[in-house]
Tab-separated table of C-alpha atoms in Angstrom:
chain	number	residue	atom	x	y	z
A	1	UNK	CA	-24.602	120.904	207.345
A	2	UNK	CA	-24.655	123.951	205.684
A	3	UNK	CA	-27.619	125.217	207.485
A	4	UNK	CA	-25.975	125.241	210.437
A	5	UNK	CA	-23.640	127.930	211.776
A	6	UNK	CA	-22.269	126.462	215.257
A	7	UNK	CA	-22.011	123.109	216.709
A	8	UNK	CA	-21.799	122.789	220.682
A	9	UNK	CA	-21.381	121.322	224.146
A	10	UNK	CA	-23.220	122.428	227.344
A	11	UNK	CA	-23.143	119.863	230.257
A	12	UNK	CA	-23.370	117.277	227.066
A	13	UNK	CA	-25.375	119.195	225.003
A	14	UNK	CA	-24.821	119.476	221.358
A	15	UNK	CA	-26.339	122.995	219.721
A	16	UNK	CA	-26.804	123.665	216.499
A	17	UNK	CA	-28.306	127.004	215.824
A	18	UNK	CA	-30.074	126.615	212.646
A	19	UNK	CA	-31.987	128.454	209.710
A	20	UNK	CA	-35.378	127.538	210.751
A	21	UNK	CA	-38.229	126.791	207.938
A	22	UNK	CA	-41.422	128.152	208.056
A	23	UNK	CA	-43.658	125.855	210.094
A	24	UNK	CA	-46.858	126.754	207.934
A	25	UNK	CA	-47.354	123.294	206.514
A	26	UNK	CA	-50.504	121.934	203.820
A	27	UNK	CA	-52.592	119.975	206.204
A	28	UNK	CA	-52.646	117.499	203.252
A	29	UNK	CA	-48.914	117.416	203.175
A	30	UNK	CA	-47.929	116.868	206.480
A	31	UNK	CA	-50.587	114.216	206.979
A	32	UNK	CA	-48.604	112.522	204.004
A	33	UNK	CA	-45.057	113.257	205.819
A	34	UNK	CA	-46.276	112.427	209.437
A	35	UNK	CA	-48.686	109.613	208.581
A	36	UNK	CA	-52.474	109.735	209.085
A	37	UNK	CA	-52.069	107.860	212.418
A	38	UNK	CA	-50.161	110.612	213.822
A	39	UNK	CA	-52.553	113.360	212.157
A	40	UNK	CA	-55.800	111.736	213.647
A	41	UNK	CA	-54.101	112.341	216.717
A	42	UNK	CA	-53.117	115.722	216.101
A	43	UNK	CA	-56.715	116.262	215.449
A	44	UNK	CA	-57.673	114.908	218.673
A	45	UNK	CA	-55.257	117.462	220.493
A	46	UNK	CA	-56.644	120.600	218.274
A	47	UNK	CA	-60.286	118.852	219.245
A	48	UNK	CA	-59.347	119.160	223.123
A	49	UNK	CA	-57.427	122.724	222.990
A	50	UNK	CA	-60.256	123.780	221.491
A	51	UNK	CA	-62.599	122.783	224.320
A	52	UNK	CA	-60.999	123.919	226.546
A	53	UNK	CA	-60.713	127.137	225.381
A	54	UNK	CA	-64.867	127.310	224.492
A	55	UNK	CA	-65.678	125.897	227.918
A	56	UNK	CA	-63.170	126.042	231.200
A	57	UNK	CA	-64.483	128.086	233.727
A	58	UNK	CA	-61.858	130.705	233.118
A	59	UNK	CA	-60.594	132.632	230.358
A	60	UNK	CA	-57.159	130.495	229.731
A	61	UNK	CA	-53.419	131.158	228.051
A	62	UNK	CA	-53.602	129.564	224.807
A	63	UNK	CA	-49.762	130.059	224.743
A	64	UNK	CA	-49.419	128.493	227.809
A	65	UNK	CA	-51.340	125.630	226.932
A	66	UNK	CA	-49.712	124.739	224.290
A	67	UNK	CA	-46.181	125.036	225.815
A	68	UNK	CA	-47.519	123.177	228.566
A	69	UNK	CA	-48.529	120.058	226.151
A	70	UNK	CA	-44.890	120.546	224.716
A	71	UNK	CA	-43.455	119.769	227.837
A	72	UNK	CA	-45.645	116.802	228.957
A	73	UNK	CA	-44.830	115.276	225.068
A	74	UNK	CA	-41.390	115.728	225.521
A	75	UNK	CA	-41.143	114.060	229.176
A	76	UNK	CA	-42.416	110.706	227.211
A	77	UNK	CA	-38.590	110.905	225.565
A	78	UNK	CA	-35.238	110.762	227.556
A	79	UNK	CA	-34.910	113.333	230.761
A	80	UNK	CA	-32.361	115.846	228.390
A	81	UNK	CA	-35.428	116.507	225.885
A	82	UNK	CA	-37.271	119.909	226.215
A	83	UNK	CA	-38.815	122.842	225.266
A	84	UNK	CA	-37.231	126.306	226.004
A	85	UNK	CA	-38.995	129.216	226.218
A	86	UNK	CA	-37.325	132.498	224.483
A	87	UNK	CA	-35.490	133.329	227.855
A	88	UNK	CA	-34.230	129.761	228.598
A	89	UNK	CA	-33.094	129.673	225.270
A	90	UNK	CA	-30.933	132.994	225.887
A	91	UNK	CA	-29.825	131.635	228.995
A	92	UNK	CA	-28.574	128.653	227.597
A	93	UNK	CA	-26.277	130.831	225.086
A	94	UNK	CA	-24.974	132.688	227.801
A	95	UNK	CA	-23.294	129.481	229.534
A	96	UNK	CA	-20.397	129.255	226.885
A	97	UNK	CA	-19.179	132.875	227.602
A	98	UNK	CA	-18.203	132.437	230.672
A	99	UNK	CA	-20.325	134.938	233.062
A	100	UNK	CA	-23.420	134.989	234.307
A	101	UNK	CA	-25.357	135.772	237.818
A	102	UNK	CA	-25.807	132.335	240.138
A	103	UNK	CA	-25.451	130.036	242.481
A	104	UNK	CA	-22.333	128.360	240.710
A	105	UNK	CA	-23.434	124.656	240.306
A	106	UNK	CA	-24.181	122.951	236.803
A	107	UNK	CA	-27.222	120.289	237.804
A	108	UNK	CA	-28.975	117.871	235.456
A	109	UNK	CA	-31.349	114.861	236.231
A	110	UNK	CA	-30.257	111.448	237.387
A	111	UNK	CA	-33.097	108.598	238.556
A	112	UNK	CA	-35.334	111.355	237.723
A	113	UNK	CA	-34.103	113.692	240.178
A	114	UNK	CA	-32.725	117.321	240.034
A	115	UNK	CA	-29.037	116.525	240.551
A	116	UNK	CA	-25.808	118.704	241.240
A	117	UNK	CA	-23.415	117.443	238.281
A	118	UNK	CA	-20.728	119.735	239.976
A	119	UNK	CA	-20.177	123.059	241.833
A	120	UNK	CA	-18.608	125.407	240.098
A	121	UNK	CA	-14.758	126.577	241.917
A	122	UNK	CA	-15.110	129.731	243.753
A	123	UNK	CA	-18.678	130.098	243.557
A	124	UNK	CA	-21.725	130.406	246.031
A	125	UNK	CA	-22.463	126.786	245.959
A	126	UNK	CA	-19.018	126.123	246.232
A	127	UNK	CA	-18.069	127.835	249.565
A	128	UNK	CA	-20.994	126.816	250.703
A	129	UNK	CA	-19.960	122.903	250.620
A	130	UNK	CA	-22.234	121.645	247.567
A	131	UNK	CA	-21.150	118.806	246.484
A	132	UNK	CA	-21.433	116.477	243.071
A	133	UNK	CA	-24.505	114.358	243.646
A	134	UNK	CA	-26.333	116.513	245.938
A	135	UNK	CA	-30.043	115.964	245.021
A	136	UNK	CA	-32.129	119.267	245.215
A	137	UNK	CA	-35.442	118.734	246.682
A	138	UNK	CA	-36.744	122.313	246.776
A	139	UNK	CA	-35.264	125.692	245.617
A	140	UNK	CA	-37.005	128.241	248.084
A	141	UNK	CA	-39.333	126.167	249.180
A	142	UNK	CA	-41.270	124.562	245.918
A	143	UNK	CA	-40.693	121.082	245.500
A	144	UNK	CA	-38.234	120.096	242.180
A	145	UNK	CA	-40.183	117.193	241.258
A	146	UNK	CA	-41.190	117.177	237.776
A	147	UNK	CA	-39.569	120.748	236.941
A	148	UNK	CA	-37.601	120.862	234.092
A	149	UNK	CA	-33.572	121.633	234.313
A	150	UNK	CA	-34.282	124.980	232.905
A	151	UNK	CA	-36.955	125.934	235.072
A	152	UNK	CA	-34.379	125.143	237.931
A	153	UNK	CA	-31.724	127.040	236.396
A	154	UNK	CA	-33.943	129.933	236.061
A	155	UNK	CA	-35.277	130.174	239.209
A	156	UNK	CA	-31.483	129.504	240.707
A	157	UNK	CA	-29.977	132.322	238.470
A	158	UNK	CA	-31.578	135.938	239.773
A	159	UNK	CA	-29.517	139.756	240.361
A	160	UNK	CA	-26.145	139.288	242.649
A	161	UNK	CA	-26.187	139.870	246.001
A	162	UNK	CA	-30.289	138.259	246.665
A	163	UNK	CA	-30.359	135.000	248.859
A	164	UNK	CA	-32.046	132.132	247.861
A	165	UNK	CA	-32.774	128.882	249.780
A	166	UNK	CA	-31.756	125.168	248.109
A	167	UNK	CA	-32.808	122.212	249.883
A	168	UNK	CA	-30.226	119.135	249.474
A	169	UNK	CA	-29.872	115.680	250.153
A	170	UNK	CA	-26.999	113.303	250.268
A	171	UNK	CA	-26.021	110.712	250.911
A	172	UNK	CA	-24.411	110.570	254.378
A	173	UNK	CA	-26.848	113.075	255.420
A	174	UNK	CA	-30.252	111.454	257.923
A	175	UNK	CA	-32.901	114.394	256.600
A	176	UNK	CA	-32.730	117.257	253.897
A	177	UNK	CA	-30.910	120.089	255.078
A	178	UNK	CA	-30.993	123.561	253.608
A	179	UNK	CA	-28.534	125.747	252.112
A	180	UNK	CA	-29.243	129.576	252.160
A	181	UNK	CA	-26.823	130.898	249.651
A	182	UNK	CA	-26.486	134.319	248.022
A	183	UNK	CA	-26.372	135.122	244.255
A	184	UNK	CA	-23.104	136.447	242.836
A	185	UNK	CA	-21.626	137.000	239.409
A	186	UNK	CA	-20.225	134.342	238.188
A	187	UNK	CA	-17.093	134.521	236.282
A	188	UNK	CA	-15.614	131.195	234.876
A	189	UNK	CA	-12.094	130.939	234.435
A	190	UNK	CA	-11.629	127.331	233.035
A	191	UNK	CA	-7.584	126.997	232.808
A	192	UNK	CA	-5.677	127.170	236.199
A	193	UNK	CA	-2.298	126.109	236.028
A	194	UNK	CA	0.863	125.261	238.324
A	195	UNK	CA	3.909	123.587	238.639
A	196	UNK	CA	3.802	120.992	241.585
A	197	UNK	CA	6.879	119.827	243.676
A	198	UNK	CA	8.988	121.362	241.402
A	199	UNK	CA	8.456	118.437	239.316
A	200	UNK	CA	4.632	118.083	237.684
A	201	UNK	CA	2.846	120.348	235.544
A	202	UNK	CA	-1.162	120.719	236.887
A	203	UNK	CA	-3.880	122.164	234.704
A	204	UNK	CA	-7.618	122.142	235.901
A	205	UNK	CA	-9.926	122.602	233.318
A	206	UNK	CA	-13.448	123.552	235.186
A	207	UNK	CA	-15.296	123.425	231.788
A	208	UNK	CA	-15.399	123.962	228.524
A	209	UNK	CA	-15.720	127.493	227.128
A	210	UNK	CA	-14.921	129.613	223.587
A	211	UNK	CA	-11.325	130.380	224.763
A	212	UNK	CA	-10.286	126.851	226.837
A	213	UNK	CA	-7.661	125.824	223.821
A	214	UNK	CA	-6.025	129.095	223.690
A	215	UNK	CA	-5.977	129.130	227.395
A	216	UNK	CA	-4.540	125.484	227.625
A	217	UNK	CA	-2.062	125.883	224.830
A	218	UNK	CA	-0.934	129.310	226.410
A	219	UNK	CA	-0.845	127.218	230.163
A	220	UNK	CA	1.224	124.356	228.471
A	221	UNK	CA	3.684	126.545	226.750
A	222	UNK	CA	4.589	128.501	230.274
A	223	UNK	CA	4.813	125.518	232.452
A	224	UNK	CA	7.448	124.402	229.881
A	225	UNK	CA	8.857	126.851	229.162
A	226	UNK	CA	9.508	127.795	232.873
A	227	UNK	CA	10.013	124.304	234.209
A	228	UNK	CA	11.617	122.746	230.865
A	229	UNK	CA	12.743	119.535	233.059
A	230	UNK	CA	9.099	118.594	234.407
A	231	UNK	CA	8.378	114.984	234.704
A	232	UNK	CA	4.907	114.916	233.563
A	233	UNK	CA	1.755	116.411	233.547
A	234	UNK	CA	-1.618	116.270	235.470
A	235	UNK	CA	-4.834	116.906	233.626
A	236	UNK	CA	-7.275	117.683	236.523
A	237	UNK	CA	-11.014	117.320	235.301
A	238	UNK	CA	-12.790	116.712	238.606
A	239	UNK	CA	-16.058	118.386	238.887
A	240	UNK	CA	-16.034	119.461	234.737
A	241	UNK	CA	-19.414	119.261	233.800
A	242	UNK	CA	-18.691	119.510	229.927
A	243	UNK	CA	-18.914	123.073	227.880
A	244	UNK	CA	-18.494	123.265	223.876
A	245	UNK	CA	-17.628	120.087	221.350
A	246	UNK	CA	-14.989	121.683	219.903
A	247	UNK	CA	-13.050	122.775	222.430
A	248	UNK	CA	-13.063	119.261	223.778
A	249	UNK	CA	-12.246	117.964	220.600
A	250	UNK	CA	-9.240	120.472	220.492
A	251	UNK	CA	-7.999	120.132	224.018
A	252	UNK	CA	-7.930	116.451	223.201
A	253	UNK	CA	-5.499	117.319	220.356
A	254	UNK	CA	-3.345	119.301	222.041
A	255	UNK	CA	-1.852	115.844	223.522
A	256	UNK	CA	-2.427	113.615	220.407
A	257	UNK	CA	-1.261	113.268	216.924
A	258	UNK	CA	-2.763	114.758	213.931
A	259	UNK	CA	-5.653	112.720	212.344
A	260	UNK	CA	-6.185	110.801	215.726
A	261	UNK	CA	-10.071	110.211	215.876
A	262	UNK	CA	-11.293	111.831	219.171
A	263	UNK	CA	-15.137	111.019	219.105
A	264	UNK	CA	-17.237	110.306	217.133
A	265	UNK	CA	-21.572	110.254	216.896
A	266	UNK	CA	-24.457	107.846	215.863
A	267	UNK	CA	-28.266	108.851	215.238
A	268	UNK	CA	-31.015	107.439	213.026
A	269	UNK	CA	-30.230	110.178	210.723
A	270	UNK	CA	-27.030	110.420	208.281
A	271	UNK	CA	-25.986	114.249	209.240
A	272	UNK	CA	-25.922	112.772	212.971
A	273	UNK	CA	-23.202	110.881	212.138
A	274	UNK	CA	-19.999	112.753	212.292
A	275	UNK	CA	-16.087	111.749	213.266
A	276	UNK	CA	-13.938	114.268	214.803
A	277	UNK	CA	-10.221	114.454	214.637
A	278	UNK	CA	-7.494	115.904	215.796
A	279	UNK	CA	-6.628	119.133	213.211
A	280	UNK	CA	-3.578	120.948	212.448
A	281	UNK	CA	-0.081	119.257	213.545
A	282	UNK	CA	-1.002	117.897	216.158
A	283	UNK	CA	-0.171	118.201	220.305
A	284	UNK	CA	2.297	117.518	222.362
A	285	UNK	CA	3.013	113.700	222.513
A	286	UNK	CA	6.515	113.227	224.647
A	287	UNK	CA	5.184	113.566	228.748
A	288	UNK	CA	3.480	111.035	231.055
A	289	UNK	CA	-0.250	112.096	231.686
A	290	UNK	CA	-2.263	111.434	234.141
A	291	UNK	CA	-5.785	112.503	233.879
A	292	UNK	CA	-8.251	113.091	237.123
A	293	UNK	CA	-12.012	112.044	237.087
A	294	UNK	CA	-14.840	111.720	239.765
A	295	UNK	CA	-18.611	111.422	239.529
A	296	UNK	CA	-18.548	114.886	238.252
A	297	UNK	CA	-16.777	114.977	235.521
A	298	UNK	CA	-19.140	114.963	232.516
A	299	UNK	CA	-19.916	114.802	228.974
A	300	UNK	CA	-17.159	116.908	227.277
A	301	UNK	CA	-14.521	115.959	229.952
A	302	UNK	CA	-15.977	112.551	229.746
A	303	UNK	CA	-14.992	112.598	225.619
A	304	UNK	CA	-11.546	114.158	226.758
A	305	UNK	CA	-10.833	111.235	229.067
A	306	UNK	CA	-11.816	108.407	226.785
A	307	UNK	CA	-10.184	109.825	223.812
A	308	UNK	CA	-7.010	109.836	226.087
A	309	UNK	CA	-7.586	106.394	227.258
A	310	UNK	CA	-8.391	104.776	224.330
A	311	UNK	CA	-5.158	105.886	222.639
A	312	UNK	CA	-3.031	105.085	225.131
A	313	UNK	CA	-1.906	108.706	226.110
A	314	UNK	CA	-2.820	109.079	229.532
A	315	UNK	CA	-3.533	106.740	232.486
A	316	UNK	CA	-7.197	107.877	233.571
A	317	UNK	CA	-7.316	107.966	238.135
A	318	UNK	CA	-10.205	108.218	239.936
A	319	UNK	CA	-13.633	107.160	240.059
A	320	UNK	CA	-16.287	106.159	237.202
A	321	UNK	CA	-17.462	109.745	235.813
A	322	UNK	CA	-21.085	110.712	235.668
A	323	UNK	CA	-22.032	109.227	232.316
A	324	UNK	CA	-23.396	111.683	229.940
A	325	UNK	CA	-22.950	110.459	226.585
A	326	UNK	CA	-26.209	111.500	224.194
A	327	UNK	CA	-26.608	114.227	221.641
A	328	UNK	CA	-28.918	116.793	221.857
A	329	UNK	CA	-29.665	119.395	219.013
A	330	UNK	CA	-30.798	122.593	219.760
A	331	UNK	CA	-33.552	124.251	217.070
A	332	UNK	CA	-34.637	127.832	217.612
A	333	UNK	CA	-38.188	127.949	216.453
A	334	UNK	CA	-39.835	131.003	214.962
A	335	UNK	CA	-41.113	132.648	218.382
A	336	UNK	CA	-37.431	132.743	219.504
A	337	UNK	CA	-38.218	129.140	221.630
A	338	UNK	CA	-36.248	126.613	221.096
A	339	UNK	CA	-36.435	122.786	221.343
A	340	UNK	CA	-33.852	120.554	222.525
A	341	UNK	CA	-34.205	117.235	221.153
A	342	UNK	CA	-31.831	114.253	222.055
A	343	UNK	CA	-30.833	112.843	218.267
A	344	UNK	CA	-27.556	110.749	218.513
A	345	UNK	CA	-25.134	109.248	221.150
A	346	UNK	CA	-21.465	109.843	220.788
A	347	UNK	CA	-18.680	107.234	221.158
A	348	UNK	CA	-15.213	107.225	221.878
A	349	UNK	CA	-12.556	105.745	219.413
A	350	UNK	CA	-12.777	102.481	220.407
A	351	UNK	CA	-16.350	102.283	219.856
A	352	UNK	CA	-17.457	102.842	223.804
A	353	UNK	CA	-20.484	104.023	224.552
A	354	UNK	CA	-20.433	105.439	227.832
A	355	UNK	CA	-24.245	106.738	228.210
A	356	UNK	CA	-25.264	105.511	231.877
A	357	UNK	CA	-21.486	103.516	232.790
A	358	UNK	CA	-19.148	106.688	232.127
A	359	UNK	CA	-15.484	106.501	231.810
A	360	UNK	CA	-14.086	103.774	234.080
A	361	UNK	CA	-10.170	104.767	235.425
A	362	UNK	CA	-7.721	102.192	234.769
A	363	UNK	CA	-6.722	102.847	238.437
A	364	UNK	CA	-9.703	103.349	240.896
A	365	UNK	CA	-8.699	106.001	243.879
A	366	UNK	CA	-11.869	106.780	245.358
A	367	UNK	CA	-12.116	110.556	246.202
A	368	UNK	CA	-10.545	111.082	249.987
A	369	UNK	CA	-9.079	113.888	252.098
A	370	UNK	CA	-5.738	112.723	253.965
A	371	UNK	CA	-5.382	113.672	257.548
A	372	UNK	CA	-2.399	115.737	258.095
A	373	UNK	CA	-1.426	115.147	261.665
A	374	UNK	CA	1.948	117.123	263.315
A	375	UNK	CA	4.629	115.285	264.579
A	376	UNK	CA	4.842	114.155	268.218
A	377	UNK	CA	6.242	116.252	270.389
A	378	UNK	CA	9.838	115.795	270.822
A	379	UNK	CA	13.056	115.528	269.176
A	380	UNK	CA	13.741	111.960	267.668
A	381	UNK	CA	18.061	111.566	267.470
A	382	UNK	CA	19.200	110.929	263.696
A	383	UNK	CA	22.457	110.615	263.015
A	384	UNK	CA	23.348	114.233	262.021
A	385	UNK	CA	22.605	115.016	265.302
A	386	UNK	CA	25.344	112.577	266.720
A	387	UNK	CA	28.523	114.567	267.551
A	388	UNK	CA	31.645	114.204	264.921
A	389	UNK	CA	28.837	112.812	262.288
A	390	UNK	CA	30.438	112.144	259.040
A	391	UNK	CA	29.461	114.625	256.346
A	392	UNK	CA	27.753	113.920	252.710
A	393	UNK	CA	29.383	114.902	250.444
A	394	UNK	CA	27.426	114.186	247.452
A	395	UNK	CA	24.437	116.312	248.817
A	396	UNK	CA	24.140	120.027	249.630
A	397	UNK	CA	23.974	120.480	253.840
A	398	UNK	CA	20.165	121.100	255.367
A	399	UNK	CA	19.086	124.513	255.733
A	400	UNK	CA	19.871	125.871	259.429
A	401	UNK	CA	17.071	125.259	262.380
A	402	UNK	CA	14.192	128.561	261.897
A	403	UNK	CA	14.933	128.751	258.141
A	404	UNK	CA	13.121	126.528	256.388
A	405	UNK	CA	13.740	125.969	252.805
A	406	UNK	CA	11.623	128.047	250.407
A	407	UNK	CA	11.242	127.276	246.421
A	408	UNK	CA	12.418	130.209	244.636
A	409	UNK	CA	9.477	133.041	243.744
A	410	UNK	CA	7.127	131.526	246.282
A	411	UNK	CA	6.408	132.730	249.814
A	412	UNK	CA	6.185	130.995	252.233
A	413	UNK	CA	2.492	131.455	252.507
A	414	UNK	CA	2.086	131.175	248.902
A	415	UNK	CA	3.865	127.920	249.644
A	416	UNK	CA	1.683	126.466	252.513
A	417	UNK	CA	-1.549	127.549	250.545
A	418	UNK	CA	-1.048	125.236	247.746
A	419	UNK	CA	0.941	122.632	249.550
A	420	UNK	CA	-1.144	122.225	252.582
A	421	UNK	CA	-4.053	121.701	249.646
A	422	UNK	CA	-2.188	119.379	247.632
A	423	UNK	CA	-1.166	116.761	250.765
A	424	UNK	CA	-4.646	116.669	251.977
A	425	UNK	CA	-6.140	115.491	247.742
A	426	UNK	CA	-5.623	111.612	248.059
A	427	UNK	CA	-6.237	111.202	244.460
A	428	UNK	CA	-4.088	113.761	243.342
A	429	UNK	CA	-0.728	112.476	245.865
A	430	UNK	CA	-1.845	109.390	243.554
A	431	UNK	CA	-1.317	110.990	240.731
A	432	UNK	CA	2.038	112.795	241.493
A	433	UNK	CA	2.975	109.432	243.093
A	434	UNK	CA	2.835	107.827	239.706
A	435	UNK	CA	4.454	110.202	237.410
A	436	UNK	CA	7.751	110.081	239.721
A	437	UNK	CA	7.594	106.616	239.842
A	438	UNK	CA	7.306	106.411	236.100
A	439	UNK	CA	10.085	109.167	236.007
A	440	UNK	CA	12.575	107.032	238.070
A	441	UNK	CA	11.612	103.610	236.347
A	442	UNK	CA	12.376	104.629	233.069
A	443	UNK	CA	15.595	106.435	234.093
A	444	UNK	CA	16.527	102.791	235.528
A	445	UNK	CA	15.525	101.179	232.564
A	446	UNK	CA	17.996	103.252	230.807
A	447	UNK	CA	20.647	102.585	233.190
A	448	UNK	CA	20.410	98.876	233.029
A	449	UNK	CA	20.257	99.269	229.407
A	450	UNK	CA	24.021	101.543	229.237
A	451	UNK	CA	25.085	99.196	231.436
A	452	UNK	CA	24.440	95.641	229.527
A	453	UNK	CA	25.781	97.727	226.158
């Protein structure tokens, strides 16, 4: 490993950016390392380049060529093998900073089709109403089949503020339907936290970046530190399509004990096989969890949630996530291209592969909005409103008619931005259902339990 100065993972892509060798190789010794089955062939290829070159009918891009029989070699192997040119290959290292100018959607290939993995908070795409599992049949017209993910991404990304055209289909939809959305910067915060109900701790993690740790553990020590008597946490990691190894590696120890294996890979080669634990002391071990997955959550949240589940930390809701689990390494090559070659396929503790299945929640909510309908019209008689009503005395009187009651340091529209939100996300009333339920049956078990001593 010591060739290698940084291990990643983008959308379920591991990089490592390595000291490359000179590829000026002894014909005679790479027909002994390759095998004079696969040099015979190679010969055949120089034997065809070369007539091509001699005879077409126009003067041709050698360069080109050759990229071009790259590409059609590497769509033999799995869909996440490819050649990048020099710019893809800068693009790609721009993902993990967290900025870039888009369309706000992270897309890969799924039945060999150009597939939103999720839309990106905030974003073009996202006001726009793309959704995970939109399949993109054209961007600006030209059809996606066969084009590579980077081509896509680099004909998607362009200078803020220029429109571009996306043609989608779903599901539900009867024909294609096109999306005219404008380019923007995109700036990709991946730690939002709150404090629901007064009772819950909520963190969203939108992906994986170079800061998420320090962002979570700074997140986890306000919420309580601010709300010391909260009854659990939420770990919301809908829509994550997956961002560096490490940092899901280390947000997975920030809620498990020290040593705890978190993931671990297999390939046909010895340095492909690594196990990685949680470092340092540990995280915090004392709170319910509940974690939050849907078809979008991928390849780094994917290794978050099964580490989780497979120690017994957190109950995983939702729906079976999007199922992301090979290895690719990264290899700049001398022209400043890079290849991307898949070389292992990772594992959570328990041995799961989840390549193709994903992670499957021990409780199933499928993703829903709740209709929020008013109450009838009309006043329905309780008895406080009976005349000469006795009073409670163990409870504090209701607020007065026109004043309704207002948690302290939130407006009331701050209030009814987040709340109105909240009561509409079925799998997240779920969730907060759970954790107080766990909250009140534990305090009964420890009331039954004072009371038999």
């Amino acid at each position: 490993m010591g060739l290698f100065k940084q291990r990643s993972l983008g959308t379920g892509t591991i990089v490592l950016v390595a000291l490359v060798a000179s590829l000026a190789v002894g014909v005679s010794n790479f027909e002994a390392a390759a095998g004079k089955e696969t040099y015979d062939r190679l010969k055949l290829f120089s034997e065809g380049l070369s007539l091509v070159e001699t005879n077409y009918v126009d003067e041709v891009d050698s360069g080109k060529l050759v990229e071009g029989a790259i590409n059609g070699m590497l769509k033999e192997l799995d869909p996440h093998t490819a050649y990048m040119t020099e710019s893809m290959f800068k693009e790609m290292q721009v993902d993990t900073k967290g900025e870039f100018g888009g369309l706000g959607i992270t897309i890969g290939l799924k039945n060999d089709l150009l597939t939103v993995i999720a839309p990106i908070e905030d974003t073009p795409a996202y006001r726009a109403g793309i959704k995970a599992g939109d399949r993109i049949l054209k961007v600006d017209g030209e059809s996606t089949k066969d084009m590579s993910i980077e081509n896509a991404v680099k004909k998607m990304r362009g200078v803020p503020g220029t429109p571009i055209t996306i043609t989608i289909m779903r599901d539900d939809f009867k024909e294609p339907k096109d999306f005219t959305l404008v380019r923007d910067i995109i700036k990709l915060k991946s730690v939002k936290s709150r404090v629901i109900d007064n009772a819950v701790g909520y963190i969203r993690i939108t992906q994986f970046q170079e800061r998420t740790d320090d962002d979570l553990e700074q997140a986890l020590a306000a919420l309580w530190t601010e709300n010391p008597k909260l009854k659990g946490l939420i770990l919301d990691l809908r829509n994550n399509p997956g961002g560096l190894l490490d940092q899901a590696v280390l947000v997975s120890g920030s809620f498990l004990e020290k040593g705890k294996l978190v993931v671990y890979t297999k390939g046909r080669k010895a340095n492909n096989n690594v196990e990685y634990k949680v470092r340092g002391n540990g995280g915090r071990t004392a709170f319910p969890m509940v974690v939050l997955v849907n078809h979008g959550s991928a390849s780094a949240s994917e290794i978050v949630a099964g580490a989780l589940q497979d120690w017994g930390r957190a109950v995983i809701l939702g729906v079976d996530t999007f199922g992301k689990g090979s290895v690719q390494t990264v290899i700049p090559l001398e022209d400043g291209s890079g290849l991307r070659l898949t070389t292992a396929k990772y594992y959570t503790p328990k041995g799961r592969s989840i390549q193709n299945t994903g992670i499957k929640p021990d409780i199933n909510v499928p993703s829903a909005t709740i209709q929020i309908k008013k109450a009838p019209e009309g006043h329905q008689t309780k008895e406080k409103d009976l005349e000469g009503h006795l009073a409670n005395e163990t409870e504090p009187a209701p607020p007065a008619a026109g004043t309704p009651a207002t948690p302290a340091g939130e407006t009331e529209e701050d209030l009814d931005a987040e709340t109105v939100s909240d009561e509409e996300d079925f799998q997240l009333q779920r969730a907060l259902d759970l954790l107080k339920t766990w909250d009140i049956f534990h305090k009964n078990q420890g009331n039954n339990a004072a009371k038999a001593g």
